[in-house]
mmCIF file of C-alpha atoms and ligand atoms in Angstrom:
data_model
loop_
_atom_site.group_PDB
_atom_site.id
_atom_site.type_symbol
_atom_site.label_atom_id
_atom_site.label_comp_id
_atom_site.label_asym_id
_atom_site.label_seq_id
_atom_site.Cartn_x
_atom_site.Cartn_y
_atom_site.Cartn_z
ATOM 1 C CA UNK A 3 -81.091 41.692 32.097
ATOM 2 C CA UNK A 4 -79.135 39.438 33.875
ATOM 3 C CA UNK A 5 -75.556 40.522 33.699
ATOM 4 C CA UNK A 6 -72.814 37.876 33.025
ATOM 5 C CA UNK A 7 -69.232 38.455 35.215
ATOM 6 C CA UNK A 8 -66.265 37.255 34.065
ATOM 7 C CA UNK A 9 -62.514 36.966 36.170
ATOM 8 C CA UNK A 10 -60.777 40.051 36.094
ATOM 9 C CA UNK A 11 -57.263 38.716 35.161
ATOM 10 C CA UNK A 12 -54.312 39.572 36.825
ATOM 11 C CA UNK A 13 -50.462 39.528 34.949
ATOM 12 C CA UNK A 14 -48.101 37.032 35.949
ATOM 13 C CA UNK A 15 -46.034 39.573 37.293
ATOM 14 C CA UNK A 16 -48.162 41.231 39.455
ATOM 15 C CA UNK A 17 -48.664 38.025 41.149
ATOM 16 C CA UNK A 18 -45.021 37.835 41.994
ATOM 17 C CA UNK A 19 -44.622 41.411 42.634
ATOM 18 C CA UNK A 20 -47.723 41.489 45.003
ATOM 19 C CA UNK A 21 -46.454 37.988 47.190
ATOM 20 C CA UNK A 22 -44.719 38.132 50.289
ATOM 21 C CA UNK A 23 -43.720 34.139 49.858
ATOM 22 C CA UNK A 24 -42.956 31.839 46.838
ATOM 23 C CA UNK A 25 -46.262 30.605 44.583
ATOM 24 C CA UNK A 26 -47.264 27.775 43.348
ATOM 25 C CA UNK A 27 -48.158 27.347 39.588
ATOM 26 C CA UNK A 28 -49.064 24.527 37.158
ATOM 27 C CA UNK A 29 -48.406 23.246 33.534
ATOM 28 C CA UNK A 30 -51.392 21.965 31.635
ATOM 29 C CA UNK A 31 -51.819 19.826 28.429
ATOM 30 C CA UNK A 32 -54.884 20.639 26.687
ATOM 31 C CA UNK A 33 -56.673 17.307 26.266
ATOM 32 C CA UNK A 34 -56.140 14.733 23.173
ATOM 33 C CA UNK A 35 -59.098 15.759 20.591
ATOM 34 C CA UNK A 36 -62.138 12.901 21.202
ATOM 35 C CA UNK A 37 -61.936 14.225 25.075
ATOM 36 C CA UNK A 38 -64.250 17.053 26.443
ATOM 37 C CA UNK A 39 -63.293 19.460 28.699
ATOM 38 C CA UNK A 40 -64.723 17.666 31.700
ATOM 39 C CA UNK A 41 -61.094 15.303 31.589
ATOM 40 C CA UNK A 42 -58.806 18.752 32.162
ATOM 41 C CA UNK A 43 -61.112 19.560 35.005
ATOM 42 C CA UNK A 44 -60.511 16.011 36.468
ATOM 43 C CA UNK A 45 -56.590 16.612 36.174
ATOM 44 C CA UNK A 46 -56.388 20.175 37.493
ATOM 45 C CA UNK A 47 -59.365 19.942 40.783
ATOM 46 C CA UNK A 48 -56.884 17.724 43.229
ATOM 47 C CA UNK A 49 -54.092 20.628 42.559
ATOM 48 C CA UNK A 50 -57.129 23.433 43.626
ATOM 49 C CA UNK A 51 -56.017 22.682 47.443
ATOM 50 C CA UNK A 52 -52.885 24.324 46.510
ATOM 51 C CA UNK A 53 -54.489 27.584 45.073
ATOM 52 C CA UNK A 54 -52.216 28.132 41.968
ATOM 53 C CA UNK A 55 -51.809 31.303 40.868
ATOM 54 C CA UNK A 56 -52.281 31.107 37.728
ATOM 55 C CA UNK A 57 -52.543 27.835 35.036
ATOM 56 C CA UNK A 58 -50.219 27.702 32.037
ATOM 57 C CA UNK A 59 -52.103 25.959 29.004
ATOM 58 C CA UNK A 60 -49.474 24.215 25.892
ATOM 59 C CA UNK A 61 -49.828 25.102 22.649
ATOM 60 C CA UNK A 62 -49.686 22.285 19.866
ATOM 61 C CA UNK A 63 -49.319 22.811 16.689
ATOM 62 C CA UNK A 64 -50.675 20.469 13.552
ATOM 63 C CA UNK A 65 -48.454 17.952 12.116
ATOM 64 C CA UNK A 66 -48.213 16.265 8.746
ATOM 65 C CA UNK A 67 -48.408 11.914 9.127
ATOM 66 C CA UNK A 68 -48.591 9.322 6.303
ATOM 67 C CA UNK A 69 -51.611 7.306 6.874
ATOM 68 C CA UNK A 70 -52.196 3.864 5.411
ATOM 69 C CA UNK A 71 -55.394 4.098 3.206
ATOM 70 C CA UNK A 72 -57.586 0.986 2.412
ATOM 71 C CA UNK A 73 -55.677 0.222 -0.712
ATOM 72 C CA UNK A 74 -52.253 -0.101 0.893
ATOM 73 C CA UNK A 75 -50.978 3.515 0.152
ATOM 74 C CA UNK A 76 -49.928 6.220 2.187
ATOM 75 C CA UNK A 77 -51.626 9.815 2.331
ATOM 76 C CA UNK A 78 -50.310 12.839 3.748
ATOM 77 C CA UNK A 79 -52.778 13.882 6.100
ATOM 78 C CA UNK A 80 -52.719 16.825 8.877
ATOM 79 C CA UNK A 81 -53.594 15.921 11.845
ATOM 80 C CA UNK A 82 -54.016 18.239 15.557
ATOM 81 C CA UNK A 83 -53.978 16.121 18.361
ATOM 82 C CA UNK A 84 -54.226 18.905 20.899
ATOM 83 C CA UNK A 85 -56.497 21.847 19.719
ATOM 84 C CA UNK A 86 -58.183 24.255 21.936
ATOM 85 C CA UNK A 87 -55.157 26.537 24.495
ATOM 86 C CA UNK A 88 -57.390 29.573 23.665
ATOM 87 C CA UNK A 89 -60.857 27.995 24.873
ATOM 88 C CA UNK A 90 -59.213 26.224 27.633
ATOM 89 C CA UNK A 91 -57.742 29.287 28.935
ATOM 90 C CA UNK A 92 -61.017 30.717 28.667
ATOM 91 C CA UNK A 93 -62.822 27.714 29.900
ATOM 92 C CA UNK A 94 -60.372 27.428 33.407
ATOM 93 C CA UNK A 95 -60.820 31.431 34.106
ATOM 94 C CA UNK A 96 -64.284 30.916 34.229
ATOM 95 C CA UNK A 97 -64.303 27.122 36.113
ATOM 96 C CA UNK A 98 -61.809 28.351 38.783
ATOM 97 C CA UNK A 99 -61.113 32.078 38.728
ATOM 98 C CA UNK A 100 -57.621 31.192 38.252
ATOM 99 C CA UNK A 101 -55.266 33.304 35.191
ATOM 100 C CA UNK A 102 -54.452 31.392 32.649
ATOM 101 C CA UNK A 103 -51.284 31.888 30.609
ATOM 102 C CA UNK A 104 -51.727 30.437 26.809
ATOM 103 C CA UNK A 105 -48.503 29.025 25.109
ATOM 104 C CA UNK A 106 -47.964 31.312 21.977
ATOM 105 C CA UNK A 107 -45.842 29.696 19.089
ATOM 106 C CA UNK A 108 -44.296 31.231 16.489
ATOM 107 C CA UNK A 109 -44.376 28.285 14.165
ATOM 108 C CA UNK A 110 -47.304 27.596 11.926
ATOM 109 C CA UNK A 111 -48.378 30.971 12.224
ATOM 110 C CA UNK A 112 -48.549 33.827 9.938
ATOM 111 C CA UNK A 113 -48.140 37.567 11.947
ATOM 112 C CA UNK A 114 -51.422 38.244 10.961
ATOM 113 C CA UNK A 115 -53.155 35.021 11.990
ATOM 114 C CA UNK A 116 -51.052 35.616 15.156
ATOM 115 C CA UNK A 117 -51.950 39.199 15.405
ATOM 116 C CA UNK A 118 -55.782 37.493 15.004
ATOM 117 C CA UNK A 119 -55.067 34.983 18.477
ATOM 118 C CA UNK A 120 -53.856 38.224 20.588
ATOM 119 C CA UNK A 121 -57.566 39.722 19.638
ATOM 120 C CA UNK A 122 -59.207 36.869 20.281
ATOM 121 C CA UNK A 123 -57.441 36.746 23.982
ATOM 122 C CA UNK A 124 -57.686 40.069 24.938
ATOM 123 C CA UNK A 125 -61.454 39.814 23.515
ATOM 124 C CA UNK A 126 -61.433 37.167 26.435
ATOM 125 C CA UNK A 127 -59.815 39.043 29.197
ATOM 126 C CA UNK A 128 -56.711 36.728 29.022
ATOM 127 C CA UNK A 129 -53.581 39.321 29.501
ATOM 128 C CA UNK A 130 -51.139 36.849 30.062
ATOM 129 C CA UNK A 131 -48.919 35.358 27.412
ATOM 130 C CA UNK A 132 -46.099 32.865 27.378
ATOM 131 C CA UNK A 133 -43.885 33.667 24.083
ATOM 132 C CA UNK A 134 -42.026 31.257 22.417
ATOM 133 C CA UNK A 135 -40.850 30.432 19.277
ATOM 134 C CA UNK A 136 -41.853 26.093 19.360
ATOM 135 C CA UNK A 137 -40.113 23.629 17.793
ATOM 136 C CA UNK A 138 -38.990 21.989 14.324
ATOM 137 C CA UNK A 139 -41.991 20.148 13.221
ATOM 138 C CA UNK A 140 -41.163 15.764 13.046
ATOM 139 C CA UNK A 141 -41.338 16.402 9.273
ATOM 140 C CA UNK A 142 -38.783 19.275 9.562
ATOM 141 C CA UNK A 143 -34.854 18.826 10.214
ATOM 142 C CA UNK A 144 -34.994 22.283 11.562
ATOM 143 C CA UNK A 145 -37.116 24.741 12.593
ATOM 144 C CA UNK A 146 -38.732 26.833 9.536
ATOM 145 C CA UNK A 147 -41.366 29.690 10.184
ATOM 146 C CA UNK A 148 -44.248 30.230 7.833
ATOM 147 C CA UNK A 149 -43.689 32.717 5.394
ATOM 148 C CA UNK A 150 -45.070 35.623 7.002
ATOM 149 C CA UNK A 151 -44.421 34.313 10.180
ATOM 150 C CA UNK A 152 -42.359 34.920 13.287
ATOM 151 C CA UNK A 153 -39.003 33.188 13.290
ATOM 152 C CA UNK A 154 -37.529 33.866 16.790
ATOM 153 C CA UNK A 155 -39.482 33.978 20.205
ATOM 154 C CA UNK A 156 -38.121 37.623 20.458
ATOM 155 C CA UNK A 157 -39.847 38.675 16.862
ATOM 156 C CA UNK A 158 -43.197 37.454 18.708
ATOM 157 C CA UNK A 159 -42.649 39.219 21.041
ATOM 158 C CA UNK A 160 -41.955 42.377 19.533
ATOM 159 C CA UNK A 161 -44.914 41.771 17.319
ATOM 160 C CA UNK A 162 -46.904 41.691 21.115
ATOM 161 C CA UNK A 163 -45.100 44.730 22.173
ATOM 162 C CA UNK A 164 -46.440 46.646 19.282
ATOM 163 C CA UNK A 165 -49.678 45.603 19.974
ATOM 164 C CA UNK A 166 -49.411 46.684 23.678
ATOM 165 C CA UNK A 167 -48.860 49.965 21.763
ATOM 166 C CA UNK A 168 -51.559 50.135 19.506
ATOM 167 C CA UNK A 169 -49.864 48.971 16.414
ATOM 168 C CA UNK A 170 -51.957 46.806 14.215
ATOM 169 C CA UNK A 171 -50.351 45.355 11.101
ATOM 170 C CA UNK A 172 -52.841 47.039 9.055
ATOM 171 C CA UNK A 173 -50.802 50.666 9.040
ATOM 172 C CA UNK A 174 -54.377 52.146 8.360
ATOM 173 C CA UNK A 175 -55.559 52.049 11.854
ATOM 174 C CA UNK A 176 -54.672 54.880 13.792
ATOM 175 C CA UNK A 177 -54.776 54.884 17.403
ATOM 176 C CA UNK A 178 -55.774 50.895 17.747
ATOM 177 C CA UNK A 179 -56.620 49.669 21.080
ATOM 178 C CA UNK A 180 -53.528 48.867 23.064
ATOM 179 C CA UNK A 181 -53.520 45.121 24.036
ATOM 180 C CA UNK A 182 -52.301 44.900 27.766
ATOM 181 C CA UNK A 183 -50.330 41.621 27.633
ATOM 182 C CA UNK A 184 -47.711 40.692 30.058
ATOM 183 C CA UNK A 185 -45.240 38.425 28.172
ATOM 184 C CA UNK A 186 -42.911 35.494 30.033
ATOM 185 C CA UNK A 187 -40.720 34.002 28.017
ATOM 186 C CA UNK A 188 -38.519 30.393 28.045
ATOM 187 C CA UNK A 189 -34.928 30.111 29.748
ATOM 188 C CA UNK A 190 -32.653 27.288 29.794
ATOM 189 C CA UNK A 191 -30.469 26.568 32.881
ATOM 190 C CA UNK A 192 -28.717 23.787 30.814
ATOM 191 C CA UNK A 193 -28.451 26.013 27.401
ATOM 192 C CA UNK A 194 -30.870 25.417 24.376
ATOM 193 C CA UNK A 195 -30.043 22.583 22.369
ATOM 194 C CA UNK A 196 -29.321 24.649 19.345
ATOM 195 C CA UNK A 197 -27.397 27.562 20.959
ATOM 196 C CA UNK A 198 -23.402 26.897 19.927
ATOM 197 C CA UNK A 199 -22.697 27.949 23.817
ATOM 198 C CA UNK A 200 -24.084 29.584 26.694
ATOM 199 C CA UNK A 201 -23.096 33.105 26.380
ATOM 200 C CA UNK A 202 -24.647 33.039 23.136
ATOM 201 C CA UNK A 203 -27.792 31.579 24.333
ATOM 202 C CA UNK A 204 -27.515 34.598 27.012
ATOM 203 C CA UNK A 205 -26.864 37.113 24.800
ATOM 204 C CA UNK A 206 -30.589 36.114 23.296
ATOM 205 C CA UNK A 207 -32.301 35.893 26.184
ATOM 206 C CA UNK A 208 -31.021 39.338 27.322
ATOM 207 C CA UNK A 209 -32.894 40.479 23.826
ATOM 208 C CA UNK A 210 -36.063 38.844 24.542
ATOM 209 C CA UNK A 211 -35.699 40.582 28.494
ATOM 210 C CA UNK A 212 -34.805 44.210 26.212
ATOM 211 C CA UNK A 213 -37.659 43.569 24.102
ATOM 212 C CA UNK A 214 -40.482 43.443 27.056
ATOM 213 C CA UNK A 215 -40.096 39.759 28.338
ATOM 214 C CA UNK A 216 -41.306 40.307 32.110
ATOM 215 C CA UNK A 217 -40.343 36.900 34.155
ATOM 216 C CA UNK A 218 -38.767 33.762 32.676
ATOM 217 C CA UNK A 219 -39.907 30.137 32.824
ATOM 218 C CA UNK A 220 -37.252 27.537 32.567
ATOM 219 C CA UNK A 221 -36.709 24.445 31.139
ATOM 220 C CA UNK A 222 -37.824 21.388 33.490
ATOM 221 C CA UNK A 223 -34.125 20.849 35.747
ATOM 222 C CA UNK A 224 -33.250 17.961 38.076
ATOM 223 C CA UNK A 225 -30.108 19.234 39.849
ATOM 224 C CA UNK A 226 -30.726 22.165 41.543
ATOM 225 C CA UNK A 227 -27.248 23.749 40.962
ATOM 226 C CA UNK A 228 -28.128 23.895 37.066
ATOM 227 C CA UNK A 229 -30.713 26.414 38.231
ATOM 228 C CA UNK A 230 -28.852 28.378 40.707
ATOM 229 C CA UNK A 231 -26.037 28.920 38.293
ATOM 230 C CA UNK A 232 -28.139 29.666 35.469
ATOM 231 C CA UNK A 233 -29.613 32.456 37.992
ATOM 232 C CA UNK A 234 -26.536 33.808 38.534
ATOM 233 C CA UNK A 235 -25.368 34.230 34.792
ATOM 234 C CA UNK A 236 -28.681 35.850 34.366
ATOM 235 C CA UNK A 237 -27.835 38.809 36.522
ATOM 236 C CA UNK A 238 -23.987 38.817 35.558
ATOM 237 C CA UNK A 239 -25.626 39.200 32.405
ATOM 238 C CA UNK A 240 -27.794 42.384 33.815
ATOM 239 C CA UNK A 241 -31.041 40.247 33.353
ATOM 240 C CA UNK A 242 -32.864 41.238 36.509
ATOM 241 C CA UNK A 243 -36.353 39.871 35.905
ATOM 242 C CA UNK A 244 -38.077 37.008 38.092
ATOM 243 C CA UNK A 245 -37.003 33.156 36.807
ATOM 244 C CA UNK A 246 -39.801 31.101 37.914
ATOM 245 C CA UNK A 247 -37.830 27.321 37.968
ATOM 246 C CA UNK A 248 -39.948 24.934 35.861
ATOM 247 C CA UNK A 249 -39.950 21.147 37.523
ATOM 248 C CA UNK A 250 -41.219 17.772 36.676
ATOM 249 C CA UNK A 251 -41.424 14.852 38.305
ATOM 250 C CA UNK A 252 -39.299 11.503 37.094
ATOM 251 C CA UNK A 253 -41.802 8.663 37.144
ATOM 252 C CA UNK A 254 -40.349 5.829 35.302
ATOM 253 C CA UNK A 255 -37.406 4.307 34.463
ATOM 254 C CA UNK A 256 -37.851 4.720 30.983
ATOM 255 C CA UNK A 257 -37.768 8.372 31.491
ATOM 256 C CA UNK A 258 -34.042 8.224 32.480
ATOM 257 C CA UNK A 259 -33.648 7.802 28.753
ATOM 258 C CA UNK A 260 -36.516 9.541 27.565
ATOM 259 C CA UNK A 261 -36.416 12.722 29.334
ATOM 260 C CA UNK A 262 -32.653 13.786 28.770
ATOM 261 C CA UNK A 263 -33.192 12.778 24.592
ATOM 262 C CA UNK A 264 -36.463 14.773 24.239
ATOM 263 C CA UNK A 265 -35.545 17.952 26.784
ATOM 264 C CA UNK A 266 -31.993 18.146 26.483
ATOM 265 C CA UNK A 267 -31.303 17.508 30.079
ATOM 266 C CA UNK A 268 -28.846 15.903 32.395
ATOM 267 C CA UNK A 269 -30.230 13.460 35.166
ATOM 268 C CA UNK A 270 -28.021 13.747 38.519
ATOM 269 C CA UNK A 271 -26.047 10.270 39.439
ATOM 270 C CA UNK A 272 -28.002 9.826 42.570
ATOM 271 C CA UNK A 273 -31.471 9.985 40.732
ATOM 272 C CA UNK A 274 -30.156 7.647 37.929
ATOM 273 C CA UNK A 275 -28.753 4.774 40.741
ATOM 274 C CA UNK A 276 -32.225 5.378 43.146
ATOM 275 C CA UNK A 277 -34.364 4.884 39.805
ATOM 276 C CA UNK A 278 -32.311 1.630 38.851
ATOM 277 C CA UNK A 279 -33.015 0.202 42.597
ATOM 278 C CA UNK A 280 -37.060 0.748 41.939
ATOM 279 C CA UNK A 281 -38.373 -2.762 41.393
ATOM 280 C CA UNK A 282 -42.069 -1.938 40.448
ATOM 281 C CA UNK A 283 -43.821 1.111 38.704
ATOM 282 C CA UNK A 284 -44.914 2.253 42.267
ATOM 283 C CA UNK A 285 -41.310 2.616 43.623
ATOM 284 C CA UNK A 286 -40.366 4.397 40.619
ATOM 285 C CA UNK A 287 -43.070 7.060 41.525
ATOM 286 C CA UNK A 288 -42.055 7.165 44.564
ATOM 287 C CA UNK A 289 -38.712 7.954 43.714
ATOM 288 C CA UNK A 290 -39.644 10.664 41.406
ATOM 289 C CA UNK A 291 -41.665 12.219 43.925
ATOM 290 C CA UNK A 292 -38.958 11.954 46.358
ATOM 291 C CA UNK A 293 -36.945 14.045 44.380
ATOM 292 C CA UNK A 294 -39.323 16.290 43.582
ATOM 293 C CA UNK A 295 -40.136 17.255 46.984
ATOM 294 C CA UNK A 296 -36.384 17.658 47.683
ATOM 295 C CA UNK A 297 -35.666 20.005 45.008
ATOM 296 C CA UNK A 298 -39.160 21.873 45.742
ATOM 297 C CA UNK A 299 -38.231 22.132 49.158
ATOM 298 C CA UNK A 300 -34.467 23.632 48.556
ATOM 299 C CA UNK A 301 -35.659 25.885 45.526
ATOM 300 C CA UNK A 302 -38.548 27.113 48.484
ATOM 301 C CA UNK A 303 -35.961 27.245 50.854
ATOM 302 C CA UNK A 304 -34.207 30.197 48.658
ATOM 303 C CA UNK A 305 -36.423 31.996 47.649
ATOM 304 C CA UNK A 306 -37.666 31.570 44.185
ATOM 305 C CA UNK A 307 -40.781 33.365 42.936
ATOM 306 C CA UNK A 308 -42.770 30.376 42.065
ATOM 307 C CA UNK A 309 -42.629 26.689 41.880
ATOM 308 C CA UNK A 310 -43.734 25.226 38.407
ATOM 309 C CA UNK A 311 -44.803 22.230 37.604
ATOM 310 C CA UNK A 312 -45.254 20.410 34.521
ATOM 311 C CA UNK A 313 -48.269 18.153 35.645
ATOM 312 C CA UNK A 314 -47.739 16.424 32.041
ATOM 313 C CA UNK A 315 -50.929 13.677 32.938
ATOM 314 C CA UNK A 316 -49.396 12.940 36.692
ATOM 315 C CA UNK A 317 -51.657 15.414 38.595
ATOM 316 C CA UNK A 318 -51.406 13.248 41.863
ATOM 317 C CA UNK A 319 -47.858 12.600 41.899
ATOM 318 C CA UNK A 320 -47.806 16.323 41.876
ATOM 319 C CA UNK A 321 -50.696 16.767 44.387
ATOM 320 C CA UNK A 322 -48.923 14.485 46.996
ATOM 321 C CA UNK A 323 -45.528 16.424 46.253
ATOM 322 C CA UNK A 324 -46.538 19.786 46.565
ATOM 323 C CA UNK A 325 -48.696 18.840 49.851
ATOM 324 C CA UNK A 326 -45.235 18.109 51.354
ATOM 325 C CA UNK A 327 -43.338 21.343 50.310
ATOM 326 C CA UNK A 328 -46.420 23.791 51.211
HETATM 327 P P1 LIG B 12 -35.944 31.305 21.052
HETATM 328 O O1 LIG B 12 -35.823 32.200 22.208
HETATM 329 O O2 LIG B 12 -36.353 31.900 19.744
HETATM 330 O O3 LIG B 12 -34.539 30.557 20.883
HETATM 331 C C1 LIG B 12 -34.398 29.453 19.990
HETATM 332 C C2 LIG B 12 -32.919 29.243 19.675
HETATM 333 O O4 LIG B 12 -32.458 30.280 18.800
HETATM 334 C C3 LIG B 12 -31.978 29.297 20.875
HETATM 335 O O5 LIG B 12 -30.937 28.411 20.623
HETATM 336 C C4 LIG B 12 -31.487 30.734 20.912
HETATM 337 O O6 LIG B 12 -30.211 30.842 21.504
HETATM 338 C C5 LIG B 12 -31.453 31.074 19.427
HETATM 339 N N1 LIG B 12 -31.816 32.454 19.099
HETATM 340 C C6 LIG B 12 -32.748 33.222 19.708
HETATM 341 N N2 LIG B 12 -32.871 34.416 19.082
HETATM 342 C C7 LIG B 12 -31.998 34.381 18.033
HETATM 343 C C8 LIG B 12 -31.666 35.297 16.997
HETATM 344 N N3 LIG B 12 -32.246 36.497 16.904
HETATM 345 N N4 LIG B 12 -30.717 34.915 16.070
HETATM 346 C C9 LIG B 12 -30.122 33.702 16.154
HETATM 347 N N5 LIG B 12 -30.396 32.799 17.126
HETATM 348 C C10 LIG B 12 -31.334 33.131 18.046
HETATM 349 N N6 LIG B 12 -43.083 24.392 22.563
HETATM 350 C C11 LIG B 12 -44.314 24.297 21.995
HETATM 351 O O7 LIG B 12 -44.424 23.989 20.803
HETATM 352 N N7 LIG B 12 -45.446 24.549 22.726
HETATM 353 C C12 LIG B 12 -45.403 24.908 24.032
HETATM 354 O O8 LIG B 12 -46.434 25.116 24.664
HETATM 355 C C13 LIG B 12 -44.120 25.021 24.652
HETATM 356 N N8 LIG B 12 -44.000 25.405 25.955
HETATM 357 C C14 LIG B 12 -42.762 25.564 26.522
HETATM 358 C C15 LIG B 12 -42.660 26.039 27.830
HETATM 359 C C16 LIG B 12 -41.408 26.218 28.427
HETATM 360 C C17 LIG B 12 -41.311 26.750 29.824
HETATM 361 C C18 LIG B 12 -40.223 25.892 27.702
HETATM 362 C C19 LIG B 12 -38.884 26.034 28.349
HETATM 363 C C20 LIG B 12 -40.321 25.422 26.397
HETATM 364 C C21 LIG B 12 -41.577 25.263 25.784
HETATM 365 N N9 LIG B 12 -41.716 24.830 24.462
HETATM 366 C C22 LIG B 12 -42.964 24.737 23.880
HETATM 367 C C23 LIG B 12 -40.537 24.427 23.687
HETATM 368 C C24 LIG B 12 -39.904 25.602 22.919
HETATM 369 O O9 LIG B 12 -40.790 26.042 21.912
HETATM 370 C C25 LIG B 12 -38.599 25.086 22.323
HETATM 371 O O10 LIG B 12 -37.664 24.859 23.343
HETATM 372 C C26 LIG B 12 -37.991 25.889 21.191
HETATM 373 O O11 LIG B 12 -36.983 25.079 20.591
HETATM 374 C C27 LIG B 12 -37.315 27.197 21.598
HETATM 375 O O12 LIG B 12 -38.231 28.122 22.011
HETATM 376 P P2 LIG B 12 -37.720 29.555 22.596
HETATM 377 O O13 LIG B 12 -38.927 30.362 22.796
HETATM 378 O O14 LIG B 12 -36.800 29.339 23.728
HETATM 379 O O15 LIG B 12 -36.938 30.085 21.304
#
């Protein structure tokens, strides 16, 4: 019989651990639902060159719309535009021998249907989990778990923990298989947008560290000193794991209003008044790009772990930064 070999995955960590310079890693959208896999392929194979180390797949949950029926009235319908992290983590593994790290959201789950996912990846050989908690649904003016559910990124990730030990929800298995995952979680250089301050945000991110969060990813930044504080409060704050700096390229002018309402960011001055001066959608690029490859090339300069970057549909903008920076 003809025997069928999958990638052995390796944790996040040990990447990091194991390099002797900073990595390169990228941020994937699974595609809209209508599109096969073939389109993800087509966005990730120009950043191959690069040889990420491993290929972090979004989670999106469903929403609730009002759609206009033939009559004139509205329905409530639910609608998921972006199924599939779990497949597509599955699906790049196999297509590039790559790790891929799955999003895992705390809303619209129950523990157990949770508890179900965490099988279904470690059925899969995927031992790599980013743990979050996701965000208030458009229907929702904050966020609410589902009954059942997890309500914090930290109470996912103690449910993961317990798995790691054998602990099943179901208190009548004894001595369950213990799950291997290696768990990053989400940082914020400029604070989360519902933390009252940053020490408080801090003191919660120091409980997610306590309760077995390995590295940390950050929020997308665009002034490097936002970062290198935010580093620095970390380890006054005796939070010693690796912070991997999550980055994104600008690439319209739009986005100077867009990106600060939806991420809770600031834009430096100088980005702002070079973006203004673009006069077409290519010099706006360009821009972005510029600024990428400055901030890549300081952050490289210092020594971070790994560079990560939110491809978010601009896979060439990326390509053509990260050629410049390694
Ligand atoms: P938490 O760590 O739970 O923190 C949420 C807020 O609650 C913070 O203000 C924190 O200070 C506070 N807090 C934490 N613990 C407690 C506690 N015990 N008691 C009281 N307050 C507490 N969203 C998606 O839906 N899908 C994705 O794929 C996705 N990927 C992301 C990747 C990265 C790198 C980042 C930075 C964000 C991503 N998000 C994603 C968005 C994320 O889900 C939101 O930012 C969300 O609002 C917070 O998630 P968190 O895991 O940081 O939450």
């Amino acid at each position: 019989m003809q025997s069928h070999k999958t990638p052995k995955g390796m944790k996040v960590i040990d990447h990091i651990n194991q390099a002797k310079e900073t990595l390169v890693s990228f941020e994937v959208l699974p595609p809209l639902k209508g599109k096969n896999i073939a389109s993800l392929y087509q966005h990730l194979d120009p950043l191959m060159e690069f040889k990420p180390s491993f290929i972090n797949v979004t989670y999106h949950r469903s929403e609730h719309i009002f759609k206009k029926k033939q009559d004139g009235n509205f329905e409530k319908v639910e609608v998921r535009k972006r199924p599939g992290t779990v497949g597509i983590c599955a699906a790049i593994m196999n297509h590039y021998q790559i790790d891929a790290v799955p999003h895992l959201i705390c809303g619209g789950f129950t523990k157990r249907e949770t508890e179900d996912a965490l099988i279904d990846l470690n059925f899969l050989g995927i031992d790599n989990v980013l743990v979050l908690r996701g965000d208030a649904t458009k229907n929702e003016a904050s966020f609410e778990p589902e009954p059942n559910g997890n309500k914090y990124a930290i109470d996912l990730l103690e449910q993961v923990g317990r798995l790691n030990n054998g602990i099943y929800l179901e208190e009548d298995i004894r001595e369950g298989f213990r799950t291997n995952f290696c768990m990053g979680v989400a940082g914020y250089p400029e604070k989360h947008f519902e933390a009252p301050n940053m020490d408080s945000d801090m003191r919660y991110l120091k409980a997610k560290v306590d309760a077995g969060a390995e590295y940390i990813v950050t929020q997308m930044f665009f002034d490097n000193s936002k970062y290198f504080e935010f580093v620095e409060k970390c380890r006054a704050n005796d939070i010693h794991i690796p912070i991997i700096p999550g980055l994104k390229p600008l690439t319209s002018k739009k986005q100077l209003t867009v990106i600060p309402r939806i991420f809770h960011v600031d834009l430096p001055t100088d980005l702002i008044n070079d973006m203004n001066k673009s006069k077409t959608d290519a010099e706006s690029e360009q821009v972005g790009m510029n600024w990428l490859i400055h901030q890549s090339k300081e952050l490289k300069k210092a020594g971070v772990p790994v560079l990560h970057y939110y491809t978010l549909g601009k896979p060439l903008i990326i390509r053509d930064a990260v050629a410049q920076v390694f």
